[in-house]
mmCIF file of C-alpha atoms in Angstrom:
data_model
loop_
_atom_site.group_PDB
_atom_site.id
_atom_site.type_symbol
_atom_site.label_atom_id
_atom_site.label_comp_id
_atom_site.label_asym_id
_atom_site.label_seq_id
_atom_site.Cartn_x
_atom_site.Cartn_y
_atom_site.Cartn_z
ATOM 1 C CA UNK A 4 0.000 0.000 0.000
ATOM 2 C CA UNK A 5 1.141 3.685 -1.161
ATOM 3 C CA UNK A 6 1.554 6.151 1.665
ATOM 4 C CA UNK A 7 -0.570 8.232 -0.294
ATOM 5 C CA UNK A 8 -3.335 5.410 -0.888
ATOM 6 C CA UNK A 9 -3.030 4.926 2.739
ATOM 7 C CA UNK A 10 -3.985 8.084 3.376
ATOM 8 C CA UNK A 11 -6.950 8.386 0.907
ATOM 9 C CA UNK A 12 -8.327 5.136 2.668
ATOM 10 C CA UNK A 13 -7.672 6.337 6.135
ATOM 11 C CA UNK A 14 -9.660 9.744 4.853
ATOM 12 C CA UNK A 15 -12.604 7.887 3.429
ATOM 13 C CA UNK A 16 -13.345 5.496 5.862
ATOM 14 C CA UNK A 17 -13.083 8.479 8.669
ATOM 15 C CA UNK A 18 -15.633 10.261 6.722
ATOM 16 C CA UNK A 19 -18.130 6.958 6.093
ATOM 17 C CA UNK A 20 -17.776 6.695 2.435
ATOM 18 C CA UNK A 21 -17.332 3.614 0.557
ATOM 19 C CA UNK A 22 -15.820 3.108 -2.158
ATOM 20 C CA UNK A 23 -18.322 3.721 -4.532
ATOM 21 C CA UNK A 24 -19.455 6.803 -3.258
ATOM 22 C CA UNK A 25 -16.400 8.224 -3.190
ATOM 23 C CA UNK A 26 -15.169 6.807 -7.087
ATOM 24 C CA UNK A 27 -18.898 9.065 -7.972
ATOM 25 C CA UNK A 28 -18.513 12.207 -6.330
ATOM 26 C CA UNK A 29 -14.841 12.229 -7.799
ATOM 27 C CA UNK A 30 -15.995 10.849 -11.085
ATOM 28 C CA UNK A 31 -13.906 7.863 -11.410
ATOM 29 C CA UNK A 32 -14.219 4.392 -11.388
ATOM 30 C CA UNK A 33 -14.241 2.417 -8.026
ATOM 31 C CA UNK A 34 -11.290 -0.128 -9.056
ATOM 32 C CA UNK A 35 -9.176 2.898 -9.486
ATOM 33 C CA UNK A 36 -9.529 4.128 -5.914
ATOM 34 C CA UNK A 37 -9.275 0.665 -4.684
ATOM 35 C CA UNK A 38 -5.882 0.677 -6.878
ATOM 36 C CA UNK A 39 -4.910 3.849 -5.675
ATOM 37 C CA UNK A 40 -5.274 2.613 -2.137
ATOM 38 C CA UNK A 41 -2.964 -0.729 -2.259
ATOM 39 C CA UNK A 42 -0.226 1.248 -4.173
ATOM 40 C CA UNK A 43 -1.250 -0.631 -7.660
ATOM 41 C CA UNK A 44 -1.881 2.528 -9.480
ATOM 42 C CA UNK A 45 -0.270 6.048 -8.936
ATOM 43 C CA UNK A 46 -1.859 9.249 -8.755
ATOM 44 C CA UNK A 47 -1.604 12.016 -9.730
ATOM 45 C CA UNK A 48 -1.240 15.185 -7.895
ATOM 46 C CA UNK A 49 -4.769 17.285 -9.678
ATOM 47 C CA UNK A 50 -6.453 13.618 -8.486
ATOM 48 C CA UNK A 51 -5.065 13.827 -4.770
ATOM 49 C CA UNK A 52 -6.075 17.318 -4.645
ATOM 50 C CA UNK A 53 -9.854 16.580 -5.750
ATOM 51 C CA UNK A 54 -10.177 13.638 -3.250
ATOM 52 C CA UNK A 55 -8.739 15.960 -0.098
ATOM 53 C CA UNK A 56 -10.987 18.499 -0.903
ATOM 54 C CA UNK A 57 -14.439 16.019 -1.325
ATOM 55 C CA UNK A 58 -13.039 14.192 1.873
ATOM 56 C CA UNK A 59 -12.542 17.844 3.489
ATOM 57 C CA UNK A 60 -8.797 16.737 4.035
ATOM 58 C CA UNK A 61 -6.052 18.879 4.106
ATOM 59 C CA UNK A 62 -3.712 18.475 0.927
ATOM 60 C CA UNK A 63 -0.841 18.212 3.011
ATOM 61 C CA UNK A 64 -2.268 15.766 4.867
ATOM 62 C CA UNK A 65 -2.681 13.548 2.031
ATOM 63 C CA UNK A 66 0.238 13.819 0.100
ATOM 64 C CA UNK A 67 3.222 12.599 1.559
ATOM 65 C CA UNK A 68 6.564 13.682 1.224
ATOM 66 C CA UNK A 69 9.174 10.790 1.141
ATOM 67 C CA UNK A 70 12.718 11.429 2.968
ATOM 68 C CA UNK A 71 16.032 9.783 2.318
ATOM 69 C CA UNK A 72 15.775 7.633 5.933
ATOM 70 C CA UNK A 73 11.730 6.684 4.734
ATOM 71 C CA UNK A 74 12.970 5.250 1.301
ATOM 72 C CA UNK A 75 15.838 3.382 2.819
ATOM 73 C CA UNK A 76 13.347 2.063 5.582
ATOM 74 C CA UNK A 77 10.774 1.546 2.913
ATOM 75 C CA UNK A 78 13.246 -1.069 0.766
ATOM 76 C CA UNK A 79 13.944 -2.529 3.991
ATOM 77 C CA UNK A 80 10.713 -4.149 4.356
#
């Protein structure tokens, strides 16, 4: 899973939206979110944007920005 598909999921399941609802209001399909969340499918910034502001999130909360020490930690795993 992303870190920023992580955070989409985190956002939409705090706000009570499947899924579904939130693939509609955003005007995409549903398989992409679910994509987006496991880290299948990257997105891009003008999508991250749209889906902080219909899940009243913060952009900065949502994107994340990767350090040296995360990456390392990251390939670790």
């Amino acid at each position: 899973m992303s870190r920023v598909g992580e955070k989409i999921k985190e956002a939409r399941l705090k706000s009570g939206m499947s899924l579904k609802m939130l693939a509609k209001k955003l005007g995409v399909a549903e398989k992409f979110i679910n994509e987006v969340e496991l880290g299948r499918k990257v997105a891009q910034e003008s999508f991250i944007d749209k889906a902080a502001k219909v899940l009243n999130t913060d952009f900065n909360d949502v994107s994340m920005v990767v350090t040296d020490e995360a990456l390392l930690e990251e390939r670790k795993a």
